[in-house]
XYZ file of C-alpha atoms in Angstrom:
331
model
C 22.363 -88.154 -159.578
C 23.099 -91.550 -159.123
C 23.640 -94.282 -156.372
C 25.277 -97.581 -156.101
C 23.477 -100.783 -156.362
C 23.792 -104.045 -155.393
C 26.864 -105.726 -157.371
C 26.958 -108.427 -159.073
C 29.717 -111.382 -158.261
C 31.935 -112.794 -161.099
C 34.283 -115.688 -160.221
C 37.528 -113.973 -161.429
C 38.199 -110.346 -162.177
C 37.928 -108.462 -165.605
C 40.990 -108.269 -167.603
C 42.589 -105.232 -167.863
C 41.105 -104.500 -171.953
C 39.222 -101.399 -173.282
C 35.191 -102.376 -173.699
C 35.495 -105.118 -171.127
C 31.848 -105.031 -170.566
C 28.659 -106.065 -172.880
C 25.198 -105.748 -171.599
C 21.983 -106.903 -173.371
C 18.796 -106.189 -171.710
C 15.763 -108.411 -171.888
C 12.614 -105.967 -170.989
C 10.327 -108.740 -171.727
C 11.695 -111.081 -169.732
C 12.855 -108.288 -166.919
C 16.601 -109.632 -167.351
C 20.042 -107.853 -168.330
C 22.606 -110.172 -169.211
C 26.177 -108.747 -168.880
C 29.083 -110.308 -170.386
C 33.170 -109.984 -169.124
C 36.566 -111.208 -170.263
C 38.898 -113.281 -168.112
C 41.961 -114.335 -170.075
C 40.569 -117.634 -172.031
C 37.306 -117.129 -171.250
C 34.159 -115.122 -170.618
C 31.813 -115.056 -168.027
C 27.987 -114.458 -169.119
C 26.030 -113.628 -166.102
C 22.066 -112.930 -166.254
C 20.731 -110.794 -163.393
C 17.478 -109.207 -162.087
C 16.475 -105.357 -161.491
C 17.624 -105.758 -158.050
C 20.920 -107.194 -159.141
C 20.337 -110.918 -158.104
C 22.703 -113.108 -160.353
C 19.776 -115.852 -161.815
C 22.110 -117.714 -164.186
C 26.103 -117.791 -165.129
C 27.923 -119.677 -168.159
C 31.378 -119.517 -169.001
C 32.601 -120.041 -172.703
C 36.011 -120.565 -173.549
C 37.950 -119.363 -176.517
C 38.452 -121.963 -179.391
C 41.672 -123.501 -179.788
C 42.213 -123.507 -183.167
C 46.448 -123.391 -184.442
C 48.166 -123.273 -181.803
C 50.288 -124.092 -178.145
C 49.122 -122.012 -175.651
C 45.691 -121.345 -174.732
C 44.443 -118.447 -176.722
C 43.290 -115.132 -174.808
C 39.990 -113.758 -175.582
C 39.940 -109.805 -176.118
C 36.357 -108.862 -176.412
C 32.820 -110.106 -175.725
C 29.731 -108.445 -177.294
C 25.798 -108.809 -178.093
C 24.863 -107.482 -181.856
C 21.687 -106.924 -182.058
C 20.420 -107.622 -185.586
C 16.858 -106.653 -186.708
C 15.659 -110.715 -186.682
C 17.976 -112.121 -184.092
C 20.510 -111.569 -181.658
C 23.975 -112.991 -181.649
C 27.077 -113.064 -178.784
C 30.436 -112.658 -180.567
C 33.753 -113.509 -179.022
C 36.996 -112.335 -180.588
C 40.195 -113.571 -179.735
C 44.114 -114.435 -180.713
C 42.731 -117.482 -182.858
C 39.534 -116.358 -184.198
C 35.420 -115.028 -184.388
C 33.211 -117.083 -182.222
C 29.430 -116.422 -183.123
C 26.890 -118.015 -180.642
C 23.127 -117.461 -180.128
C 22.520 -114.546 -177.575
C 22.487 -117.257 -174.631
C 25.677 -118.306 -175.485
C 24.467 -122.050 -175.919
C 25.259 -122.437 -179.429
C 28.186 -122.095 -181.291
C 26.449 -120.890 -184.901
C 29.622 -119.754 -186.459
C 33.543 -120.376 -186.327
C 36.174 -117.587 -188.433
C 39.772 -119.223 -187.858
C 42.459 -115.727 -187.971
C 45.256 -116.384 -190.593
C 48.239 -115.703 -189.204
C 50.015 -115.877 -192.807
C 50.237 -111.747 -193.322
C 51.319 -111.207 -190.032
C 55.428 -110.242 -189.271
C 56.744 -112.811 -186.305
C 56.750 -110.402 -183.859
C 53.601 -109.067 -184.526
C 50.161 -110.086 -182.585
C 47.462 -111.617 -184.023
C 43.832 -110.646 -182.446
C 40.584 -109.638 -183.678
C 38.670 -106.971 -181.807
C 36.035 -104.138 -182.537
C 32.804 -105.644 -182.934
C 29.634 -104.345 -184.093
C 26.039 -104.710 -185.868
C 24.884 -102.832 -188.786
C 21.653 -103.902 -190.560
C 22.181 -107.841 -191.362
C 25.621 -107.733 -190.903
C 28.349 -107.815 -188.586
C 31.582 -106.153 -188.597
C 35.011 -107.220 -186.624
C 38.324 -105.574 -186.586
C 41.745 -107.063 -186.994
C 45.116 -106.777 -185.730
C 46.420 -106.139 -189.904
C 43.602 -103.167 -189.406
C 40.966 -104.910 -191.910
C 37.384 -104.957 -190.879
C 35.546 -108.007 -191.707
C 31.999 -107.515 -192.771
C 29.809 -111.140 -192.146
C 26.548 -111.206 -193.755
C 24.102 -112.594 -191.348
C 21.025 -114.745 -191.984
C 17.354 -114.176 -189.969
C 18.174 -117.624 -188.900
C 20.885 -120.781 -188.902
C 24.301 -120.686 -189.186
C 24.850 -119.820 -192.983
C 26.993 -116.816 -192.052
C 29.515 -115.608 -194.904
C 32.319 -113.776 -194.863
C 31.109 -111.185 -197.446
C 33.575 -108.078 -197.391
C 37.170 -106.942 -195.730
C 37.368 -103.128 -195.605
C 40.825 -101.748 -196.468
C 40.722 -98.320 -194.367
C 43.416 -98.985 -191.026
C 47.185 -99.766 -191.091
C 47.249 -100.530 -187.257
C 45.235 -102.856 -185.342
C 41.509 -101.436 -184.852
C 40.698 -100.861 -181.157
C 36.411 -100.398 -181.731
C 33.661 -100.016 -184.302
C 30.032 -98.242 -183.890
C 27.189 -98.029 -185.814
C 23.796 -96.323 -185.979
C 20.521 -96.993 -188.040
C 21.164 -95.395 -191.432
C 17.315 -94.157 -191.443
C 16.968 -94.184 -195.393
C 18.862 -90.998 -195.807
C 21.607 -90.620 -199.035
C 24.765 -91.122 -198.297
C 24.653 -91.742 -194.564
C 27.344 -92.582 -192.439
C 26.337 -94.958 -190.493
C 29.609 -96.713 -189.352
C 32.990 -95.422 -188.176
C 36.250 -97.762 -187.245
C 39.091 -96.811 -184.995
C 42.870 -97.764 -184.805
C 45.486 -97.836 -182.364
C 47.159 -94.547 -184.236
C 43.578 -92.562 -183.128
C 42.846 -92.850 -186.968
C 38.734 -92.510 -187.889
C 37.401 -94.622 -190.723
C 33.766 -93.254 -191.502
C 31.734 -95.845 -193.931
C 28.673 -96.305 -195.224
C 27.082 -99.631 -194.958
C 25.287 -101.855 -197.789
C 25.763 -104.378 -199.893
C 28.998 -102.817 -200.165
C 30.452 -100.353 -197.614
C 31.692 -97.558 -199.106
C 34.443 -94.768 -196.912
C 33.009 -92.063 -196.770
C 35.952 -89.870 -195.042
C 39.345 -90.468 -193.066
C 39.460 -88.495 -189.361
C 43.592 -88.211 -189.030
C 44.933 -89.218 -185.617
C 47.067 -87.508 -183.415
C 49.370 -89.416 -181.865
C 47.224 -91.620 -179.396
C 45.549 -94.267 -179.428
C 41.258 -94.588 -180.242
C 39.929 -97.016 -177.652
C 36.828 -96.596 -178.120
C 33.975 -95.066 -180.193
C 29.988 -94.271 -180.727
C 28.177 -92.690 -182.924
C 24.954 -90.140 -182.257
C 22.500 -88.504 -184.741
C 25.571 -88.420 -187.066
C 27.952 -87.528 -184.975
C 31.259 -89.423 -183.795
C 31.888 -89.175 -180.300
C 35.903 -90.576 -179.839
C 37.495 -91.724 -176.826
C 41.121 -90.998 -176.714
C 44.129 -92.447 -174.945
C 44.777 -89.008 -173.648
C 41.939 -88.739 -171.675
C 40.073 -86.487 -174.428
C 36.993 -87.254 -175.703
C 36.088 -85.109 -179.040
C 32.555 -85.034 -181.026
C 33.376 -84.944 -184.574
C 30.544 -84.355 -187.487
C 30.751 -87.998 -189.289
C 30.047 -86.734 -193.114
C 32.631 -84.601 -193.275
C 35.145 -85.268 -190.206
C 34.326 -81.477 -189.267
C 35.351 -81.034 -185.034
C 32.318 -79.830 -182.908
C 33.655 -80.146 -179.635
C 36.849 -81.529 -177.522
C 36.284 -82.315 -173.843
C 39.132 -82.960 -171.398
C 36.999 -85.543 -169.807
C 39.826 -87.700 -168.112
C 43.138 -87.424 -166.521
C 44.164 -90.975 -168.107
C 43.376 -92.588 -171.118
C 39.718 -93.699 -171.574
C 38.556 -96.997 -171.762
C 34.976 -97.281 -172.780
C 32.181 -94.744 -173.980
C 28.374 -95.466 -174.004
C 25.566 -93.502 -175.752
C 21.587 -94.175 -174.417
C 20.719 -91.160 -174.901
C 22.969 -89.280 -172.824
C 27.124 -89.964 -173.553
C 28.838 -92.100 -170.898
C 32.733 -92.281 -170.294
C 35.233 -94.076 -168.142
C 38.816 -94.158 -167.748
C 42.006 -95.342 -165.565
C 41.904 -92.535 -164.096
C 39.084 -94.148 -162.032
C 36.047 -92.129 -163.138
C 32.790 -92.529 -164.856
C 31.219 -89.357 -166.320
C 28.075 -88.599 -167.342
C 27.188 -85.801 -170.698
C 24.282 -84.718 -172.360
C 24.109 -84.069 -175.801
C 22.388 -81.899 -177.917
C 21.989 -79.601 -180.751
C 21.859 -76.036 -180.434
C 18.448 -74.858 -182.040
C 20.075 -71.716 -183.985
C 23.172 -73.008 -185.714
C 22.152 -77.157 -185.215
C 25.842 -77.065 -182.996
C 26.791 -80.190 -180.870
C 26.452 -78.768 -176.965
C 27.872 -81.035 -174.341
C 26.713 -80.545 -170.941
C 28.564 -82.554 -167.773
C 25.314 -84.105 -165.685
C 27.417 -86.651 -163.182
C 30.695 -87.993 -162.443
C 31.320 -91.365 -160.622
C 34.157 -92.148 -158.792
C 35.449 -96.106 -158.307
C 38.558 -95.682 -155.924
C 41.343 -97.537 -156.332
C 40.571 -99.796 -159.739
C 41.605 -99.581 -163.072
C 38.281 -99.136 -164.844
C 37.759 -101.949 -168.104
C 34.280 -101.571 -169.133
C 31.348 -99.644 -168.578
C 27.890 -99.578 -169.794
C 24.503 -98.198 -169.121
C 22.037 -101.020 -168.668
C 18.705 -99.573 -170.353
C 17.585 -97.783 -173.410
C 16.999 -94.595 -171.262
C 20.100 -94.007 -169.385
C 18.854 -94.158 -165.917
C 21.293 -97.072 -164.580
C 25.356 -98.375 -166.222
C 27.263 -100.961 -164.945
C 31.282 -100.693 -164.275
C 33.979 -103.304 -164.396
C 37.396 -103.116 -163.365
C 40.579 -104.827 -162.990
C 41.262 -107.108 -160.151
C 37.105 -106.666 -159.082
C 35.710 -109.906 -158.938
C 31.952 -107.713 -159.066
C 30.093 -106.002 -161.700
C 29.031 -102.308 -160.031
C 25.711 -101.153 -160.557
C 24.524 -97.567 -160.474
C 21.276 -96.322 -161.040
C 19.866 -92.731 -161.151
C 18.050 -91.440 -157.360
């Protein structure tokens, strides 16, 4: 079970985008530091256990080419094995800062050039495997950046060629030195599954077809995909071969965010935050899914949600039109 904590205030509300929440915990320092999108800007906000706000910044999107303000679409921590960085996508570009958010280390400028004139142009899907870090794109290329242990030599040192629509999320696990690991998976606005394996080159392992609905958003656990659909479903897939363990009818609207740590976390618009534990069956090595807790936020549109430690026993919610970060933590 879990109870409600003290919130944390934001000085505007989330906007209304899938994975509108990024959380970094500092257990040495006893901080969590969550980050939120607000139209041309983000709000970084450092708190204590109890919830007392210690420090806020506010970073704004880069101009780059262009009349109107650009709108920022996600915020996120990647935590590499030598450093952390904060990465901000948005309608002009990849902003790369250190994890505080003080220094701009790296600057990728969108080119607009391949895209139709009524088509958007965004990047969005971000995520850390090994030394690098990957971003989706509205075209539905991934770029892979290879990241250095320190400075701001980043290069742009792959795009994978797997999506034909715009790619909603990306997740990622430790490979753990096994063959042909899948360690990565990509998802589109068509609910389309791109499984790769990272290295010097990524390689694709397998395709996961859509069907019909949108992926918001992704993660992956002990090899297996857990997918968040626009339906409400969310459906465990084996990652090496695409194989479907399970399919839970989690939500009455479409979801919004899932969570893994270690137990699987999901929220929707339908207004509710659930709760599943995973495991494998010790006979046939089966994904089982068992429901532990379900959170109601009444009357908001969920945007983000994320559990705020390693072990599971506390997540955060945002939603639209909330000027506060919830806080839950297990009783």
């Amino acid at each position: 079970m879990f109870r409600r904590e003290r919130s944390i205030p934001l000085r505007g509300s989330a906007a209304a985008l899938c994975n509108n929440l990024s959380v970094l915990q500092l257990p040495v320092r006893n901080l969590t530091h969550f980050g939120v999108v607000h139209g041309p800007s983000a709000q970084l906000l450092s708190a204590a256990p109890e919830g007392v706000p210690l420090a806020q910044r506010q970073l704004q999107a880069k101009e780059g080419a262009g009349v109107s303000p650009p709108l920022i679409t996600q915020v996120h921590w990647c935590v590499l094995p030598f450093r952390v960085l904060l990465v901000l996508t948005s309608h002009r570009g990849i902003q790369m800062y250190e994890s505080d958010g003080s220094v701009m280390v790296y600057w990728h400028a969108l080119d607009a050039g391949d895209a139709s004139l009524v088509q958007a142009v965004f990047a969005r899907g971000i995520a850390a495997s090994g030394h690098f870090i990957c971003v989706g794109m509205w075209s539905g290329r991934v770029l892979v950046f290879d990241i250095p242990a320190k400075g701001s030599n980043i290069v742009l040192s792959e795009e994978l060629a797997g999506h034909q629509t715009p790619v909603t999320d990306i997740a990622t696990e430790p490979a753990q030195g096994q063959d042909c690991i899948a360690d990565v998976v990509t998802a589109d606005d068509s609910g389309l599954l791109c499984v790769w394996r990272s290295g010097p080159e990524f390689k694709l392992l397998t395709r996961i077809p859509g069907f019909g609905v949108p992926c918001p958003s992704v993660q992956l656990w002990q090899g297996t995909i857990a997918a968040g659909y626009g339906n409400g479903q969310v459906r465990l897939y084996e990652a090496s071969t695409g194989t479907l363990h399970v399919q839970i009818d989690a939500h009455a609207r479409a979801i919004c965010a899932l969570d893994l740590a270690p137990e699987l976390l999901s929220a929707a618009e339908d207004t509710f935050v659930h709760i599943w534990k995973l495991s494998r069956s010790p006979e046939g090595g089966y994904v089982e899914v068992e429901h532990c807790h379900g959170e109601c936020v009444p009357d908001t549109q969920v945007c983000g949600a994320r559990f705020c430690d390693p072990s599971g026993s506390s997540f955060a919610v945002t939603g639209y039109d909330l000027a506060e970060i919830l806080r839950f933590s297990s009783m």
